[in-house]
XYZ file of C-alpha atoms in Angstrom:
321
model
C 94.115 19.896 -102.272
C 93.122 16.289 -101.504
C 89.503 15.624 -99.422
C 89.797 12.685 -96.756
C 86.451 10.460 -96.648
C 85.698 9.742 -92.829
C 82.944 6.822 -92.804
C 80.746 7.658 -90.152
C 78.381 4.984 -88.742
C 74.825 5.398 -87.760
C 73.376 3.055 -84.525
C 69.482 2.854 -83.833
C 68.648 2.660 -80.127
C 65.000 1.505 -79.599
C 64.294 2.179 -75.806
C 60.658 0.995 -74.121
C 59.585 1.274 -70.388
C 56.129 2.166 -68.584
C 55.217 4.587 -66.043
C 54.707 3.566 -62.254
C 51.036 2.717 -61.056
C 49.073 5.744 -59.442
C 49.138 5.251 -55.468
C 45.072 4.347 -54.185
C 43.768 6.613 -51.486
C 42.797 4.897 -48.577
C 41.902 6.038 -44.698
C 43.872 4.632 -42.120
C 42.350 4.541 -38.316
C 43.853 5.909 -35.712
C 42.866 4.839 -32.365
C 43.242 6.646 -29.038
C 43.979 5.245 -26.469
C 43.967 1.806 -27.826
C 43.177 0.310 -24.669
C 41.221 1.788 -21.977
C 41.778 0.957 -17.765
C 38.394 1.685 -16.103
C 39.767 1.313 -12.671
C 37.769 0.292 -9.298
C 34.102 0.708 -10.300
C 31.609 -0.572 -7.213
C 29.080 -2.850 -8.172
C 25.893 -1.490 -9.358
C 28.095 1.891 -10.315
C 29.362 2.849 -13.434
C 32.346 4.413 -14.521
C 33.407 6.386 -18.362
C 35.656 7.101 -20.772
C 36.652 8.162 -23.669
C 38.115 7.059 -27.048
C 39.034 9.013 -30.095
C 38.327 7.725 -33.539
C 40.834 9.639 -36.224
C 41.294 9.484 -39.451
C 44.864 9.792 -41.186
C 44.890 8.361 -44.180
C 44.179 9.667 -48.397
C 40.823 8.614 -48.089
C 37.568 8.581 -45.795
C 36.767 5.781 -43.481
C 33.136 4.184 -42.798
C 32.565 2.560 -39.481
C 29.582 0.342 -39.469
C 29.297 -1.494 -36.520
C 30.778 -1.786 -33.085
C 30.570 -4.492 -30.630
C 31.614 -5.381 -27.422
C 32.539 -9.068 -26.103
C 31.917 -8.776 -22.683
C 28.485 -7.276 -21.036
C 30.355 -5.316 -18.644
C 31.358 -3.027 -21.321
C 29.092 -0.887 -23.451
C 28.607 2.531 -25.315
C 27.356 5.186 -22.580
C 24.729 6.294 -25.503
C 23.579 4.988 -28.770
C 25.782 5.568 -31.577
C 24.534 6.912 -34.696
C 26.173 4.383 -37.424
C 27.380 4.540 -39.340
C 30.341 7.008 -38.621
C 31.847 8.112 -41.333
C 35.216 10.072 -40.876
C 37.000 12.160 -43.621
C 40.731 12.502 -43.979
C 41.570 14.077 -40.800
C 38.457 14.313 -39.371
C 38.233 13.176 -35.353
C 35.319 11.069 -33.270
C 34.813 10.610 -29.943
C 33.042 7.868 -28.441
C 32.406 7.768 -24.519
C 32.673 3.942 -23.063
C 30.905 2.591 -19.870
C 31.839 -0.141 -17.729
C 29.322 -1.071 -14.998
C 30.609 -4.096 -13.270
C 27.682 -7.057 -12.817
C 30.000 -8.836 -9.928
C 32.890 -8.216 -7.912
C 36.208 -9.109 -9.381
C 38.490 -8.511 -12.394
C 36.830 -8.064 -15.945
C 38.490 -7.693 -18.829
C 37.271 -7.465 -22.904
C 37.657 -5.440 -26.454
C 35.801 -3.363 -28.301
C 35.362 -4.315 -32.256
C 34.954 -1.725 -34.756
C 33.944 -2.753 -38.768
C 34.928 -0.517 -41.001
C 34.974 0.014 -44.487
C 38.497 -0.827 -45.807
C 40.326 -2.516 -43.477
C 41.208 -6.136 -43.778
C 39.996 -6.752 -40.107
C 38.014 -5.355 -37.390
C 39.775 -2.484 -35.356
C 39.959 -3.636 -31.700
C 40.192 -1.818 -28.484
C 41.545 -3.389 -25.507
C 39.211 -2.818 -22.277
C 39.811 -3.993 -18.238
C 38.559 -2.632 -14.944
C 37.679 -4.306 -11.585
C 34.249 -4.627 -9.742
C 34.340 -4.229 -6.159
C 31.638 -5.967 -3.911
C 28.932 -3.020 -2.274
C 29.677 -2.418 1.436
C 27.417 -4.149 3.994
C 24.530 -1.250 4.746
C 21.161 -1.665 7.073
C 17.858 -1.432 6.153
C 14.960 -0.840 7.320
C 11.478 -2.231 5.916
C 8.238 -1.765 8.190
C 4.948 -4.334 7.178
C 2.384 -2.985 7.033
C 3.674 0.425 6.305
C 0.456 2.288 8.176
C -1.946 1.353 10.992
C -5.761 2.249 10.962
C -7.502 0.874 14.201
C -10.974 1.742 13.033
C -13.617 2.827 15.810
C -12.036 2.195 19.279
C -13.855 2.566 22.285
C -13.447 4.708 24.664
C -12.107 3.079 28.090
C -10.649 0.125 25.909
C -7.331 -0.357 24.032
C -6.557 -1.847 20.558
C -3.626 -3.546 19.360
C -1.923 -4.433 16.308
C 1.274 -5.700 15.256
C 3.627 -4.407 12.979
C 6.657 -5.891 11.583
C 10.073 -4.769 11.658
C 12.241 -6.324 8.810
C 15.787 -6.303 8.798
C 16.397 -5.947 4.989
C 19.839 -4.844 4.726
C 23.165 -6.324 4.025
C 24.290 -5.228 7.497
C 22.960 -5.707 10.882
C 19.920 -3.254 11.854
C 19.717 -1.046 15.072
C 16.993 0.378 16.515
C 17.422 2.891 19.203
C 14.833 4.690 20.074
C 10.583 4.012 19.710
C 8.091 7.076 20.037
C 4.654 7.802 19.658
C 4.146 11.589 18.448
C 0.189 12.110 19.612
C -1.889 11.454 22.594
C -3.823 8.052 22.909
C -1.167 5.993 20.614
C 1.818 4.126 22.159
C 4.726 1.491 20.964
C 5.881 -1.607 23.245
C 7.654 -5.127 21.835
C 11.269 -3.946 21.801
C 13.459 -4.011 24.030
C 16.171 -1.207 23.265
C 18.686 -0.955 21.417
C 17.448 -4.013 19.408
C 19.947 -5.536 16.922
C 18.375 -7.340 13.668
C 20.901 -9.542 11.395
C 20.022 -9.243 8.201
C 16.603 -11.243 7.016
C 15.715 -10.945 11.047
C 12.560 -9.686 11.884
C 10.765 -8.406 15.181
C 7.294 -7.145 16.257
C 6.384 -3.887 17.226
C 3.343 -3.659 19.251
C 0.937 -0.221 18.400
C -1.816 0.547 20.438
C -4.774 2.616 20.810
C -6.593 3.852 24.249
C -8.975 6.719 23.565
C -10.315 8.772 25.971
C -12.178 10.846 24.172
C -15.023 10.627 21.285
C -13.171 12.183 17.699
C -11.102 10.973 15.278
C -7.312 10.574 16.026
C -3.737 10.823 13.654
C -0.913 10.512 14.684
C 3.071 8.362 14.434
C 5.283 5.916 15.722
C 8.634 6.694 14.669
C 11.647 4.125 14.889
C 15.402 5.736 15.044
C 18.010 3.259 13.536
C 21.166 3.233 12.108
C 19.432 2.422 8.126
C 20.971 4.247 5.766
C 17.967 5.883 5.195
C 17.857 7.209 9.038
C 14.427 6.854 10.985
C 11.415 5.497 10.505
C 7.770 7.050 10.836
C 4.283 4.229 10.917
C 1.477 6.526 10.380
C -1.685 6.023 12.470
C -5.335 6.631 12.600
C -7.997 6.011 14.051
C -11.915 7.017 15.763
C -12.406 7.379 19.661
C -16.486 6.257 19.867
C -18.496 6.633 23.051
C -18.984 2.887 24.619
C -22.007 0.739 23.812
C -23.738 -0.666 26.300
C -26.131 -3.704 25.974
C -28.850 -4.871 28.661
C -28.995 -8.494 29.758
C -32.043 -10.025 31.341
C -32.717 -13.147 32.268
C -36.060 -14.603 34.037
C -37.107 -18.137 35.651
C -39.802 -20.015 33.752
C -43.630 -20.023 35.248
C -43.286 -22.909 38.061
C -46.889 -23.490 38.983
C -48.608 -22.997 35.230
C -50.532 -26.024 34.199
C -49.887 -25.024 30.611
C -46.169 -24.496 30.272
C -45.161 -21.269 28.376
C -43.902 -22.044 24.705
C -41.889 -18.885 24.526
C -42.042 -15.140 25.988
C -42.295 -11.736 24.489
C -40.242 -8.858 25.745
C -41.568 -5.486 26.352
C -39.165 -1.887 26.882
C -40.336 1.182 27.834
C -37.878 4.923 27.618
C -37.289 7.199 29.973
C -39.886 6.964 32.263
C -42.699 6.634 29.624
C -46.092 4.797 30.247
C -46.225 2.971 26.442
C -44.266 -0.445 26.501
C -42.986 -1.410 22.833
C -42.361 -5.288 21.672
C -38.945 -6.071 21.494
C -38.922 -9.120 19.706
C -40.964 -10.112 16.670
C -41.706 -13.454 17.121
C -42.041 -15.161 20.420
C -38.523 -16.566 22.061
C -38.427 -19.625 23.682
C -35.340 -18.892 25.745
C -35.534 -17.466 29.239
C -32.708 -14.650 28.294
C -32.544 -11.845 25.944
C -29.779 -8.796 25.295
C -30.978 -5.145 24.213
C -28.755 -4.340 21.825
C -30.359 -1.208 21.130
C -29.640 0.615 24.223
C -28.311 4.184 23.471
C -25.711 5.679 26.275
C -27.845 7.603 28.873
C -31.347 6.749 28.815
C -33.298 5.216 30.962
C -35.470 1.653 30.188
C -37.654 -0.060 31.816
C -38.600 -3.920 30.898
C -40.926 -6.731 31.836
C -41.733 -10.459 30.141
C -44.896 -12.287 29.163
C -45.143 -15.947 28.661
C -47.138 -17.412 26.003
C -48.978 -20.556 26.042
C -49.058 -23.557 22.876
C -52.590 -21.470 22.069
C -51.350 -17.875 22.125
C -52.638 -16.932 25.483
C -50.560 -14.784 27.129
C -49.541 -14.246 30.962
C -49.577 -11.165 33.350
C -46.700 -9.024 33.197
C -43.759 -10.108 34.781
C -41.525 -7.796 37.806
C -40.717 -4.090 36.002
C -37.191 -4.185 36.237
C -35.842 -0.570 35.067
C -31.906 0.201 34.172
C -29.927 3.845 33.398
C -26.933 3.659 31.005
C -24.146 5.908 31.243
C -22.878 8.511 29.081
């Protein structure tokens, strides 16, 4: 029996390598819509929308600021910053766009976040369209008080109608609403362009003693429909005054220096002195009279030494009620 010898060889392999690099987590922003259309907004009127903030990504997502490059554009309320959203987690923000002029306006909407290389953008447009042409109406001054008026006599004051719309101002129709008051000045319908103005004539003719309210009202086309002037004012019994007059002494060889004035009331036999200190003009006015009673007057001259003259001619008067 014979044994064969195989030689058998023996390799070493040496193998290296590394392992792949563990993935970061990060958030990624999602943006919906990523541009918002407001539409037709009318100047001085607003218009919203709204835009949702997600949050896709491994990791969570900070935003700290937003800003807007056009003034047009704005948050409808504060925002509480910062936002932070966690992997799928959701945001909404509502967006206002309140045109300042008529026209197209267009801008974006810049949100920092924690991150992201650059500032997340939203695209935003709408158009402003121009306010239609309205009247209005403004009335200067707003009330009337006439104060104590007569009885018998009539008071007047003016007040002015402005036209203070963009669009031209009718006025049909004028009334007073109480007894004693009235309107005149316009001629109806009057038409006011805009910035025009025109007077409107109030007046006052009471015929009795009290105290009086009452209304003009003005019926126009304003967007704000009519318009009401509140009055007021005091019906007083008339006041009468007494005017005399008297010739100076012809024939005195000591001419008179001045004259005193003496009234008596209602028949009575006492004479009172009217004036305090001696008046060297041949005319005087009772002021004092008082609406039905009865006076009765006469003069005395008065000489450079005091010495006074007879009484003149009685002359007696009665004043209405």
């Amino acid at each position: 029996m014979f044994l064969a010898l195989v030689p058998v060889c023996i390799l070493a392999v040496s193998v290296t390598g590394c392992g792949a690099p563990a993935i970061p987590s990060v958030g990624n922003l999602v943006l919906s819509p990523t541009s918002v259309s407001f539409g037709s907004v009318q100047v001085g009127q607003t218009a919203a929308a709204t835009l949702s903030l997600g949050n896709n990504g491994s990791a969570s997502i900070q935003i700290s600021q937003i800003q807007f490059s056009s003034p047009d554009f704005s948050l409808s309320g504060p925002a509480a910053l910062p936002i932070t959203l966690a992997v799928g987690e959701s945001y909404i923000l509502t967006l206002k766009f309140a045109p300042s002029a008529p026209g197209a306006a267009s801008g974006s909407m810049s949100l920092a976040t924690s991150g992201l290389s650059a500032p997340a953008t939203v695209s935003l447009s709408g158009t402003g369209e121009a306010k239609p042409a309205t009247p209005g109406l403004r009335l200067q001054p707003a009330s009337v008080s006439f104060g104590d008026v007569q009885i018998g006599t009539t008071a007047a004051q003016s007040v002015t109608v402005i036209s203070s719309g963009t669009a031209a101002l009718t006025i049909s129709g004028v009334s007073a609403t109480s007894r004693g008051f009235s309107a005149s000045g316009l001629t109806l319908p009057a038409s006011l362009n805009p910035g025009q103005t025109a007077n409107l004539i109030i007046s006052f003719n009471p015929t009795v003693a009290g105290t009086a309210t009452g209304s003009v009202t003005l019926v126009t086309n304003a967007t704000s429909g009519s318009a009401t002037v509140p009055l007021s004012a005091t019906g007083v019994k008339t006041l009468y005054e007494v005017d005399l007059t008297w010739e100076q002494p012809a024939s005195s060889s000591d001419p008179p220096v001045g004259y005193e004035i003496f009234r008596a009331v209602n028949g009575s036999a006492v004479y009172t002195l009217l004036n305090s200190t001696i008046d060297p003009s041949t005319a005087y006015t009772d002021t004092t009279a008082q609406n039905g009673a009865t006076y009765s007057y006469y003069v005395e001259s008065v000489d450079n030494e005091g010495n006074q003259s007879a009484p003149s001619t009685i002359f007696s008067v009665t004043i209405p009620n």
